[in-house]
Short mmCIF file of C-alpha atoms and ligand atoms in Angstrom, two decimals:
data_model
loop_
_atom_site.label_atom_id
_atom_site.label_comp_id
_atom_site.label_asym_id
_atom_site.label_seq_id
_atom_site.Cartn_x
_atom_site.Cartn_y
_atom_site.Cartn_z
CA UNK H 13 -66.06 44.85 37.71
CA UNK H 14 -67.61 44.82 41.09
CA UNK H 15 -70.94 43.01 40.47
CA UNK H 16 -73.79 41.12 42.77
CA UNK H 17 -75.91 39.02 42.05
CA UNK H 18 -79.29 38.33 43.96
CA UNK H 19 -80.38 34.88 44.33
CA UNK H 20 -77.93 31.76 44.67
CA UNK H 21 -80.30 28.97 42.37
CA UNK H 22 -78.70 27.61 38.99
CA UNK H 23 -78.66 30.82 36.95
CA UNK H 24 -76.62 32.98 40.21
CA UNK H 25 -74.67 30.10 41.15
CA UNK H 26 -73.38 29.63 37.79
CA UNK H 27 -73.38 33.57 36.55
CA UNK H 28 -71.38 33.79 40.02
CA UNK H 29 -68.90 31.14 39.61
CA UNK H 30 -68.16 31.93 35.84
CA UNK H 31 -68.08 36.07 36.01
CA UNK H 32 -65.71 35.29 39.44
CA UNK H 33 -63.42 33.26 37.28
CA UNK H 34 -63.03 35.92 34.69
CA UNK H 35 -61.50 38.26 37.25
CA UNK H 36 -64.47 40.17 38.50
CA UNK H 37 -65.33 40.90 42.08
CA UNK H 38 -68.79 38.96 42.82
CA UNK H 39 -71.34 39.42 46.07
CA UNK H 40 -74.17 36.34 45.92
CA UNK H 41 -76.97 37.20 48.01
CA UNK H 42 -79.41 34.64 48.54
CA UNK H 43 -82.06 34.19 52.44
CA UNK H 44 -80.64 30.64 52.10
CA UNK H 45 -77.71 30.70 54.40
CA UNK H 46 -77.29 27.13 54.14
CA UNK H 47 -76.55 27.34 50.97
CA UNK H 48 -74.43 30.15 51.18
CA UNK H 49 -72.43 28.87 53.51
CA UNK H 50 -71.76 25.99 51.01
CA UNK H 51 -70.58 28.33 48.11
CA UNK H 52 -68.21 29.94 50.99
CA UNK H 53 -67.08 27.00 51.69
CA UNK H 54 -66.14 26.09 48.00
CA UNK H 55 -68.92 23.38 47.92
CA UNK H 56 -71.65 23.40 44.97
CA UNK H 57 -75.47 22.93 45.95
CA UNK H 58 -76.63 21.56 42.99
CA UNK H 59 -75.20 18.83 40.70
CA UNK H 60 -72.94 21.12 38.13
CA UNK H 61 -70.50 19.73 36.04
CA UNK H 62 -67.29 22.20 37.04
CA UNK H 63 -69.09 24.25 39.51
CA UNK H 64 -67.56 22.50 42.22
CA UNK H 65 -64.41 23.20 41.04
CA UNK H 66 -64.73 26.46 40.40
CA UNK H 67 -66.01 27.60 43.32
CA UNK H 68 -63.39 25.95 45.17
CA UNK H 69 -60.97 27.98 43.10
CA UNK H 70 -62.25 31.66 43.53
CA UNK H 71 -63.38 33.89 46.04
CA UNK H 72 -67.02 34.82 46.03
CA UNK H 73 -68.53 37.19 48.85
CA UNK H 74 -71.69 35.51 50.30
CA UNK H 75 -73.82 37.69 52.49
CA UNK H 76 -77.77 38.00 53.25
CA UNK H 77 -77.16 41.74 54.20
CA UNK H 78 -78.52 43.71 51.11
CA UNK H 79 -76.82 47.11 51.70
CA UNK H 80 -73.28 44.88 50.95
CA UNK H 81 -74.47 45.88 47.42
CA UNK H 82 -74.14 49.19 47.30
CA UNK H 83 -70.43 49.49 45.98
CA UNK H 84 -71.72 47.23 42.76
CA UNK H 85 -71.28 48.31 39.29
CA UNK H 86 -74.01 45.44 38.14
CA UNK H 87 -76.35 43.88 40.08
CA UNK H 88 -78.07 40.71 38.39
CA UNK H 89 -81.79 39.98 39.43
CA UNK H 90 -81.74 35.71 39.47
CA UNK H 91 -83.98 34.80 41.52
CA UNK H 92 -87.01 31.96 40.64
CA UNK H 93 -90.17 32.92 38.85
CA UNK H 94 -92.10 29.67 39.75
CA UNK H 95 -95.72 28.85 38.39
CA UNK H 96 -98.65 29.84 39.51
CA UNK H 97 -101.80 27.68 40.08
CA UNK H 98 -103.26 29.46 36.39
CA UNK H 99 -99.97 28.87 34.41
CA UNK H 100 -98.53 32.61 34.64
CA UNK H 101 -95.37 33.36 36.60
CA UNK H 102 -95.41 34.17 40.11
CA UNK H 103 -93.09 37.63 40.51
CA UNK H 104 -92.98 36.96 44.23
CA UNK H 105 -89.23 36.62 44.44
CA UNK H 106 -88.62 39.07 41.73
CA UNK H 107 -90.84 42.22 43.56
CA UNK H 108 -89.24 41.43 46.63
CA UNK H 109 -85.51 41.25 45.26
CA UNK H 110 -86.45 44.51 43.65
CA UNK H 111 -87.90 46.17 46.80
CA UNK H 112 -84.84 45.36 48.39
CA UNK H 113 -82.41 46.61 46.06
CA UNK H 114 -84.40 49.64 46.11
CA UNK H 115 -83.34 50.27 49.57
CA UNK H 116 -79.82 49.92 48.43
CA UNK H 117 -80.85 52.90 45.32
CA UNK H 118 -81.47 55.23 48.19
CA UNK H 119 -78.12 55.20 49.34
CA UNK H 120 -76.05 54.60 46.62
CA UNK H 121 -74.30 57.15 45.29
CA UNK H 122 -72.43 55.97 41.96
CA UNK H 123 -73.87 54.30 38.85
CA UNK H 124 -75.36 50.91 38.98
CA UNK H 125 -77.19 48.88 36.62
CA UNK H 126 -79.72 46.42 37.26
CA UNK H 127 -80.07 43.59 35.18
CA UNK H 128 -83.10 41.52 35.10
CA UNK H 129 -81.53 37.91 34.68
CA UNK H 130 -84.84 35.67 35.52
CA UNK H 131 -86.97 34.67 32.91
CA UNK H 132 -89.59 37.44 33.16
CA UNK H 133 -92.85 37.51 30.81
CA UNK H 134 -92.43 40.34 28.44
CA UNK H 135 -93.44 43.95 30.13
CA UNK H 136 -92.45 42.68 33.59
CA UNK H 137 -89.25 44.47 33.90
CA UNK H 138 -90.49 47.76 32.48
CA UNK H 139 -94.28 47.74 34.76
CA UNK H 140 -92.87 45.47 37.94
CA UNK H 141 -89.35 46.17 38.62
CA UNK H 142 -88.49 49.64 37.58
CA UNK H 143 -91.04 51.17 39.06
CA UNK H 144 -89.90 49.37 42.46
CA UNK H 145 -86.78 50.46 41.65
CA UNK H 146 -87.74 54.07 41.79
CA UNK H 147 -89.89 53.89 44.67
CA UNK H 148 -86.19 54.81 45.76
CA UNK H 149 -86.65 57.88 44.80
CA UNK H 150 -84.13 57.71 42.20
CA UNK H 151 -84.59 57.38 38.23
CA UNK H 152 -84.36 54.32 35.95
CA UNK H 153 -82.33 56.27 32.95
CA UNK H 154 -80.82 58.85 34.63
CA UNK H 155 -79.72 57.82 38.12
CA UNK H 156 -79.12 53.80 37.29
CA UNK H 157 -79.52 51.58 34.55
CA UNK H 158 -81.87 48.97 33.84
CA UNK H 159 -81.53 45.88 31.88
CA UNK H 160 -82.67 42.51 30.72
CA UNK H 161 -79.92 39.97 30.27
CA UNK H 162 -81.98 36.95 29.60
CA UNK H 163 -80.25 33.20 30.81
CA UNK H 164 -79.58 30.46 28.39
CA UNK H 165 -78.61 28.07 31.29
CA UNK H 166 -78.64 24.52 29.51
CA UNK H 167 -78.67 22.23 33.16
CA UNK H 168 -75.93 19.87 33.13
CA UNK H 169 -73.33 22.13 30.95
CA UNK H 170 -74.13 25.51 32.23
CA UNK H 171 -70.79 26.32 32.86
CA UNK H 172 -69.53 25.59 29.80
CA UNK H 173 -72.42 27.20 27.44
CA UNK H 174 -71.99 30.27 30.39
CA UNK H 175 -68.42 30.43 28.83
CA UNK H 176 -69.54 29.76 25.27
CA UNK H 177 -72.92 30.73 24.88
CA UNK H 178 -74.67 31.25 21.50
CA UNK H 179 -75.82 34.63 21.59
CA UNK H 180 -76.03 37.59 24.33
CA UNK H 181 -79.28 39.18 24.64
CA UNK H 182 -79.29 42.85 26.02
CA UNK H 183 -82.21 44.05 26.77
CA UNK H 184 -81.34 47.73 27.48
CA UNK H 185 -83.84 50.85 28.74
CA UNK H 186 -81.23 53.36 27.51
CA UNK H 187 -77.84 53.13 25.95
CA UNK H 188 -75.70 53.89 28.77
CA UNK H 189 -77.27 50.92 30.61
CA UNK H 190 -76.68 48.36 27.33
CA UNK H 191 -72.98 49.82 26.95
CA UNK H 192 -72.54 48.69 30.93
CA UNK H 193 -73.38 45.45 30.27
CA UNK H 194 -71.66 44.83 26.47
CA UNK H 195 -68.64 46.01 28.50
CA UNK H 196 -68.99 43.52 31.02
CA UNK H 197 -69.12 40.76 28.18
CA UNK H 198 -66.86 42.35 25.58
CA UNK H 199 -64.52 39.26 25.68
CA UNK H 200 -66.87 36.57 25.28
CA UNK H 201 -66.98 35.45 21.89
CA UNK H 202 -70.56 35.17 20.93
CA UNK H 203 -72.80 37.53 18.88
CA UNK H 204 -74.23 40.39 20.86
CA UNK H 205 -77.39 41.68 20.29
CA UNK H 206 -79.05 44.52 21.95
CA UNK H 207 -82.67 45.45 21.85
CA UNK H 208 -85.19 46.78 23.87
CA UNK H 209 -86.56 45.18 27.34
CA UNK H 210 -89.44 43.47 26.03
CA UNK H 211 -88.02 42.22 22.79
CA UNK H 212 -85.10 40.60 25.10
CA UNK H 213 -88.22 38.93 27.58
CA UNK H 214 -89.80 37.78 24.73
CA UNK H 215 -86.36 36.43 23.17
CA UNK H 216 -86.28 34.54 25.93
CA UNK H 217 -89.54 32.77 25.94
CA UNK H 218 -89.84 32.15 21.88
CA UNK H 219 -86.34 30.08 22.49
CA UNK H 220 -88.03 28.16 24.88
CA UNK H 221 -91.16 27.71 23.08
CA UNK H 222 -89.72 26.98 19.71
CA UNK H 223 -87.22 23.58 21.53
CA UNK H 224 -90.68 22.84 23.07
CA UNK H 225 -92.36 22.77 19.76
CA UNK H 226 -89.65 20.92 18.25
CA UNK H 227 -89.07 18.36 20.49
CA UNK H 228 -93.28 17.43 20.47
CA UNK H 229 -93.46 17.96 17.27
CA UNK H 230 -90.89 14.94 16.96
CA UNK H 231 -92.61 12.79 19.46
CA UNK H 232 -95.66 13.31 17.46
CA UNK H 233 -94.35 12.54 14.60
CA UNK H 234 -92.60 9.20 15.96
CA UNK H 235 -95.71 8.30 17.80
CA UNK H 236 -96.77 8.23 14.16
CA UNK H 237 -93.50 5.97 13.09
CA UNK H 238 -94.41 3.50 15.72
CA UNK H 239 -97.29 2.71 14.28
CA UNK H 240 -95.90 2.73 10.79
CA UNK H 241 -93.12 0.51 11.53
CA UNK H 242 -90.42 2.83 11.15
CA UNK H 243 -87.47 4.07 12.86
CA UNK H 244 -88.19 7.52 13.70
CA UNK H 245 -84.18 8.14 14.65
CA UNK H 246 -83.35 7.35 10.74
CA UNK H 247 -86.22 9.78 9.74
CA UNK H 248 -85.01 12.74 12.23
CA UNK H 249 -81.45 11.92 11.03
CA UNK H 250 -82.73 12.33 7.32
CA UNK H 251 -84.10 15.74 8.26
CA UNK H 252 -81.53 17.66 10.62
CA UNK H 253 -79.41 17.25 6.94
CA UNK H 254 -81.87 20.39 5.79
CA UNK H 255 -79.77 23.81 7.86
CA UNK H 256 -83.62 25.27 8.20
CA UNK H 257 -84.58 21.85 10.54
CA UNK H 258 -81.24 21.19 12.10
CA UNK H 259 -79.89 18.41 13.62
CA UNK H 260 -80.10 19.44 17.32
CA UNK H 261 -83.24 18.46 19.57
CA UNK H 262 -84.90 15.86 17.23
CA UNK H 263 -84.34 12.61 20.01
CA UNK H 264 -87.57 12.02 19.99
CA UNK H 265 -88.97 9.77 23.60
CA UNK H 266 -90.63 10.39 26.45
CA UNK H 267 -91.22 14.88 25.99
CA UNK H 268 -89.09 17.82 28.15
CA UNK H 269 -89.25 18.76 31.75
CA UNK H 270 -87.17 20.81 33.76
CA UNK H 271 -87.45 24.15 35.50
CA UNK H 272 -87.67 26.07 31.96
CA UNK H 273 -89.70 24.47 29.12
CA UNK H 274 -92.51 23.31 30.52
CA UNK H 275 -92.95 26.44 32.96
CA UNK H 276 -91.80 29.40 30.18
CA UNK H 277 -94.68 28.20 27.54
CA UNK H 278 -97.10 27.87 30.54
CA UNK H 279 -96.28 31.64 31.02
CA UNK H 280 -96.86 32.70 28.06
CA UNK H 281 -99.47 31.03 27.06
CA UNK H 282 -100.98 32.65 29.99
CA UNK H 283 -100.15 36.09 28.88
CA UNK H 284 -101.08 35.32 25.27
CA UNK H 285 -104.45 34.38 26.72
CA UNK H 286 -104.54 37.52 28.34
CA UNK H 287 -103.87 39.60 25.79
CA UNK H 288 -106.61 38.23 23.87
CA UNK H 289 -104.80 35.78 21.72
CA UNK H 290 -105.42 32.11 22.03
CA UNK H 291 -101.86 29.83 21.64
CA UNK H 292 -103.39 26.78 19.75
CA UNK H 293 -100.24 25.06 18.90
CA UNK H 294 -97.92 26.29 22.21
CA UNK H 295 -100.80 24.69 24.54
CA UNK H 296 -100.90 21.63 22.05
CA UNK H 297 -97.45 20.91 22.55
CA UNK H 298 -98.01 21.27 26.29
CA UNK H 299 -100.87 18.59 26.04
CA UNK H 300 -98.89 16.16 24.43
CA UNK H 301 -95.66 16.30 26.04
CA UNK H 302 -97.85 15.28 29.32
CA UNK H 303 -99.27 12.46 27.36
CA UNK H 304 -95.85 11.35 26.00
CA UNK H 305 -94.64 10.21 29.32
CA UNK H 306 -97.77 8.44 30.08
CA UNK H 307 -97.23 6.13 26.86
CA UNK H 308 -94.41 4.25 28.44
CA UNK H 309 -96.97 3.21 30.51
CA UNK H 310 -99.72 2.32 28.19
CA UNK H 311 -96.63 0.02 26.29
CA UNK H 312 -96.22 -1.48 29.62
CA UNK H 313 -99.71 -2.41 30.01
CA UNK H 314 -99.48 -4.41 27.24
CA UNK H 315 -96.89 -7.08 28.74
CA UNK H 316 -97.76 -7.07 32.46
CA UNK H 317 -100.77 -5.90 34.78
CA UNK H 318 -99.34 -3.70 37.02
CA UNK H 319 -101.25 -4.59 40.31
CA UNK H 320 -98.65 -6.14 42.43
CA UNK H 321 -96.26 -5.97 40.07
CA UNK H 322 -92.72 -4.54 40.65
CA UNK H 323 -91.44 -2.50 38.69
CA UNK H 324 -87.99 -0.91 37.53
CA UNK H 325 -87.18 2.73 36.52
CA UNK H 326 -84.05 3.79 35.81
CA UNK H 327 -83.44 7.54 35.30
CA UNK H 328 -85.16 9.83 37.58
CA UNK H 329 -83.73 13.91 36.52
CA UNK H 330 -85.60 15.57 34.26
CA UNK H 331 -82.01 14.93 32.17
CA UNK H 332 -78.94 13.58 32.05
CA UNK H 333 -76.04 15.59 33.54
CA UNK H 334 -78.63 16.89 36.63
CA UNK H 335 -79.85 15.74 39.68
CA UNK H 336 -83.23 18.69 39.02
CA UNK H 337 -85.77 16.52 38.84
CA UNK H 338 -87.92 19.50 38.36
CA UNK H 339 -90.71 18.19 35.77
CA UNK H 340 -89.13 15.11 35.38
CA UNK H 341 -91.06 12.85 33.17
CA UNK H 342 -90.47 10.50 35.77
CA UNK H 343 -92.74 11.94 38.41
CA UNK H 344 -95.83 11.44 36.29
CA UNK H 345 -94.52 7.97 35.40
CA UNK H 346 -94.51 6.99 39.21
CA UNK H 347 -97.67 8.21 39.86
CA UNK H 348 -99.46 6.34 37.51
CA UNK H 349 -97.65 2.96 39.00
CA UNK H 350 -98.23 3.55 42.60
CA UNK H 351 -101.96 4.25 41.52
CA UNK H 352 -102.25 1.32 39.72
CA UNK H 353 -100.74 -0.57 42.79
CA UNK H 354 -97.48 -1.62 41.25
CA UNK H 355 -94.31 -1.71 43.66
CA UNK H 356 -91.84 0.65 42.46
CA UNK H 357 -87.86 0.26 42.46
CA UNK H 358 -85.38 2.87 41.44
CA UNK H 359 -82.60 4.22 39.95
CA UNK H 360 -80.70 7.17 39.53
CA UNK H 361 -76.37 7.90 39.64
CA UNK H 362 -77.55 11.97 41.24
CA UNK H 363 -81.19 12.24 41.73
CA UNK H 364 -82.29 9.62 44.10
CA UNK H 365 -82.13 11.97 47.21
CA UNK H 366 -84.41 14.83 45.58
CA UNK H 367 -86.74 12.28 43.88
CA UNK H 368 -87.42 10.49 47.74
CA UNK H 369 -88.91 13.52 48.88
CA UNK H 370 -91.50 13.38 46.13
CA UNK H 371 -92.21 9.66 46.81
CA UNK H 372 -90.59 8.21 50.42
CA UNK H 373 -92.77 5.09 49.44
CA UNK H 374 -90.28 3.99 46.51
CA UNK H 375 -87.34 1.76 47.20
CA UNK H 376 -84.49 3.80 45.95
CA UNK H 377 -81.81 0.94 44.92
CA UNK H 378 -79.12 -0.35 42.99
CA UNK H 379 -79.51 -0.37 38.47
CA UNK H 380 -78.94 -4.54 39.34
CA UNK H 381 -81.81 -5.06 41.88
CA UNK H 382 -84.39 -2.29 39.65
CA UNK H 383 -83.72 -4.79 36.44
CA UNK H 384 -84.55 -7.89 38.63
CA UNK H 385 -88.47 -6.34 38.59
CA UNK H 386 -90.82 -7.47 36.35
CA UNK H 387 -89.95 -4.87 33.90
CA UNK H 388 -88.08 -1.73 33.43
CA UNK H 389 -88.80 1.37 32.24
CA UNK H 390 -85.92 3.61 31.10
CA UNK H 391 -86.46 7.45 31.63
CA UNK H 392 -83.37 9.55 31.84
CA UNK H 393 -80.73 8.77 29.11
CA UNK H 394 -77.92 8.36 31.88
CA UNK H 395 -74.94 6.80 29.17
CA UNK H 396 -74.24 4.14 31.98
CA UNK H 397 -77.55 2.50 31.42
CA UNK H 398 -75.76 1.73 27.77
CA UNK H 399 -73.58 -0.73 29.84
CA UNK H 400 -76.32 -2.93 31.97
CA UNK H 401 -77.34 -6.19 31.12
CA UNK H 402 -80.79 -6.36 30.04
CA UNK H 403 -80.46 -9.94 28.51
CA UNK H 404 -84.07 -11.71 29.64
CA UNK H 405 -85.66 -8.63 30.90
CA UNK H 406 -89.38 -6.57 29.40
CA UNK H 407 -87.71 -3.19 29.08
CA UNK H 408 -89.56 -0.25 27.81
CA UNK H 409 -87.45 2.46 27.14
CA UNK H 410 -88.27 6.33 27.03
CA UNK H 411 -85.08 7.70 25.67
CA UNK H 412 -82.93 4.97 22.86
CA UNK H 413 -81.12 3.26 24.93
CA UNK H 414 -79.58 1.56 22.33
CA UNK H 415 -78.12 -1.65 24.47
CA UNK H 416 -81.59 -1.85 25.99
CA UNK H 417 -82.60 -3.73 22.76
CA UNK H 418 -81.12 -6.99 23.78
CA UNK H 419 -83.67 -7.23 26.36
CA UNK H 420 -86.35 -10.46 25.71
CA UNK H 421 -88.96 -8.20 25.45
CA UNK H 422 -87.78 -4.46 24.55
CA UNK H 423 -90.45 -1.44 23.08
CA UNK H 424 -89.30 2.22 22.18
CA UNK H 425 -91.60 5.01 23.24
CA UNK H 426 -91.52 6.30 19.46
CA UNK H 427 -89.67 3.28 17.53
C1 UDX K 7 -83.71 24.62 28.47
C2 UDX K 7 -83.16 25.36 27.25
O1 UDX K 7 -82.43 24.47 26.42
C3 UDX K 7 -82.30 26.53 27.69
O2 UDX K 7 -81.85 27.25 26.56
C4 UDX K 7 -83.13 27.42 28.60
O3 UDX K 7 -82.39 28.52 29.06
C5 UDX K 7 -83.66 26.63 29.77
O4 UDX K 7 -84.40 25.51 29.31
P1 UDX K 7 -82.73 22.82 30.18
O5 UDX K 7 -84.01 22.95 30.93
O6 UDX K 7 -81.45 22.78 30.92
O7 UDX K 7 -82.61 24.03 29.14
O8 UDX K 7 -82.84 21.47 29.33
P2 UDX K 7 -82.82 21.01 27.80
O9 UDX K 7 -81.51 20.45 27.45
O10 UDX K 7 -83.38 22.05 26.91
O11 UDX K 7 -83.83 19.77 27.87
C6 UDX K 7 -85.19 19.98 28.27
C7 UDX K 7 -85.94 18.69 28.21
O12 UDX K 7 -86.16 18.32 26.86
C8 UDX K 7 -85.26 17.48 28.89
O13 UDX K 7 -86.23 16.79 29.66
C9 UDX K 7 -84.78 16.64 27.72
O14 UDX K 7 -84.74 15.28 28.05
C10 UDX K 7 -85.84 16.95 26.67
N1 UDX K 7 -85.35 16.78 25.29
C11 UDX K 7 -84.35 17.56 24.83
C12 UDX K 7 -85.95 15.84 24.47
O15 UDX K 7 -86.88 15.13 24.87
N2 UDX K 7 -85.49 15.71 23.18
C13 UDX K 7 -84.50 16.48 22.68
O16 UDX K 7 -84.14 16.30 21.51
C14 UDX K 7 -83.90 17.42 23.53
#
């Protein structure tokens, strides 16, 4: 299918790449030519595992010139939906993209649809885009079709959960539009669900805000091991046995960050709020996922004063797998140190270059010279950091780094 897709971040990159692979016929549009002129050249602008190689492998149109779009079958809306100052998502990028693909409506003369790809609070596609849309003069139903196709990117395998992803969403305003789409992905092997526009938004945002729940819910509940004396890792093993818990996102540690989590439950708390509803438990797992982080740093107190100090960090991405270090744990981390006046050293195999432009004023070095500070605080669960040498060291360590526990002085965040 001929298909373009607005906005080259993670979720176009990666929809571009993988839909190119399968044989279809992709324009990325993105004002970034920089980074366009990357993905021309084959190269990937963010840290990807496979991306690189497959954009090296196919041929994806890259232009900045909207009306390229107007021979497209689909055109995917994937552009950022960043935070507001309030918590609710800013539709900057989204109106715009819209308004311009309006301009393309007006002078198209086949079928299109329009898929709304960004993670949108529910309502935002029907009262924001389509009616942009149709400021073309043309109808959403009848003239093109509008959709909501929401993104389970996972950073650091989004290629391969692209290819193998657990459900597709549809979000459809008519049938025609749905069928346009389920076409598009009839060879994927996944369930396929189609709904309305809303229920698709909102799909979206309970995913996000049920891992959030889960994963403070386990931090709470090994902040409550700690003090008990027991391992939380053996309790969260004992209950992903029972199918309605599941094993999957019980490592309890230092709490989530990224570009999704924390952001999506911010939004709709916001819109909750709005509606008249007060989110008790979504903003409590909000509160304590910022507090999580800051822990490490209460443990640490309680071996060194950090005035003058040096001190270690290894891991600076939000994750493993990434160099985002959107909402990294680590950023709150650093700021406490350089507050308190400690000198900070650090680490990371991908993120080092992003993380410097938060904070020029740490020394950005090798995982020997950060574990010759005083201590060490572990943050991303990078699986080289299983092979250093902590013999002698104070480590305090975020995310079970197992091999960290020969250290002389070694505390878990949660164990
Ligand atoms: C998430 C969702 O998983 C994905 O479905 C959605 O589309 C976008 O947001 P991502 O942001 O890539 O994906 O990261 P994810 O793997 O979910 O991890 C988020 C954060 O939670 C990371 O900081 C990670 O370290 C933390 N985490 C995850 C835990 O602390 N414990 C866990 O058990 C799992």
């Amino acid at each position: 299918m001929k298909i373009s897709i607005v906005g080259a971040g993670y979720v176009g990159l990666v929809a571009a790449a993988c839909l190119a692979r399968l044989g279809n016929k992709i324009t990325l549009v993105d004002i970034d030519k920089e980074r366009l002129k990357q993905v021309s050249q084959g190269v990937s602008p963010i840290h990807e595992p496979e991306l690189a190689e497959i954009l090296g492998q196919v041929d994806i149109e890259t232009t900045s010139d909207y009306q390229r779009l107007v021979d497209s079958e689909v055109i995917f809306i994937c552009v950022g939906t960043p935070s507001n100052d309030n918590g609710s998502m800013s539709l900057e990028h989204i109106v715009e993209a819209s308004r311009r693909i309006s301009e393309v409506l007006k002078v198209k003369r086949d079928y299109c649809v329009i898929a709304v790809k960004s993670t949108v609070v529910p309502g935002t596609t029907e009262n924001a885009v389509i009616p942009i849309l149709e400021a073309s003069g043309k109808k959403a139903g009848d003239d093109f079709g509008v959709c909501m196709d929401p993104e389970f990117l996972r950073e650091g395998k989004a290629v391969y959960y692209y290819m193998n992803p657990a459900r597709i969403i549809i979000g459809e305003l008519d049938p025609r539009s749905g069928h346009t789409l389920a076409n598009l992905y009839k060879d994927f092997k996944a369930p396929v669900m189609r709904t309305s526009i809303k229920t698709a938004e909102m799909i979206k945002l309970a995913s996000n805000s049920f891992l959030a729940a889960k994963i403070s819910l386990i931090n709470e509940i090994g902040n409550i091991c700690k003090a008990l004396d027991i391992d939380i890792y053996e309790v969260a093993k004992g209950l992903g046995y029972d199918e309605r818990i599941g094993s999957k996102f019980l490592n309890s540690g230092i709490g989530f960050g990224g570009s999704c989590l924390p952001k999506d439950l911010k939004a709709l708390i916001a819109r909750s709020r709005q509606v008249g509803y007060k989110p008790k438990i979504l903003e409590h797992v909000l509160k304590l996922n910022d507090k999580q982080a800051l822990r490490m740093v209460e443990l640490l107190r309680r071996h060194i004063s950090l005035k003058g100090a040096t001190i270690g960090i290894l891991g600076l991405a939000f994750k493993p797998g990434t160099d985002d270090v959107r909402e990294s744990r680590a950023i709150s981390i650093a700021e406490v140190l350089l507050k308190e006046g400690a000198i900070v050293k650090a680490y990371d195999p991908v993120a080092t270059q992003s993380f410097a432009t938060l904070f020029p004023e740490i020394e950005y070095t090798t995982p020997e010279e950060v574990l010759k500070c005083d201590a060490v605080l572990i943050v991303t669960e990078w699986e080289e950091f299983e092979h250093l040498d902590y013999r002698g060291k104070i480590v305090i360590d975020g995310r079970r780094i197992l091999k960290a526990k020969e250290a002389r002085i070694y505390e878990g965040v949660c164990w």
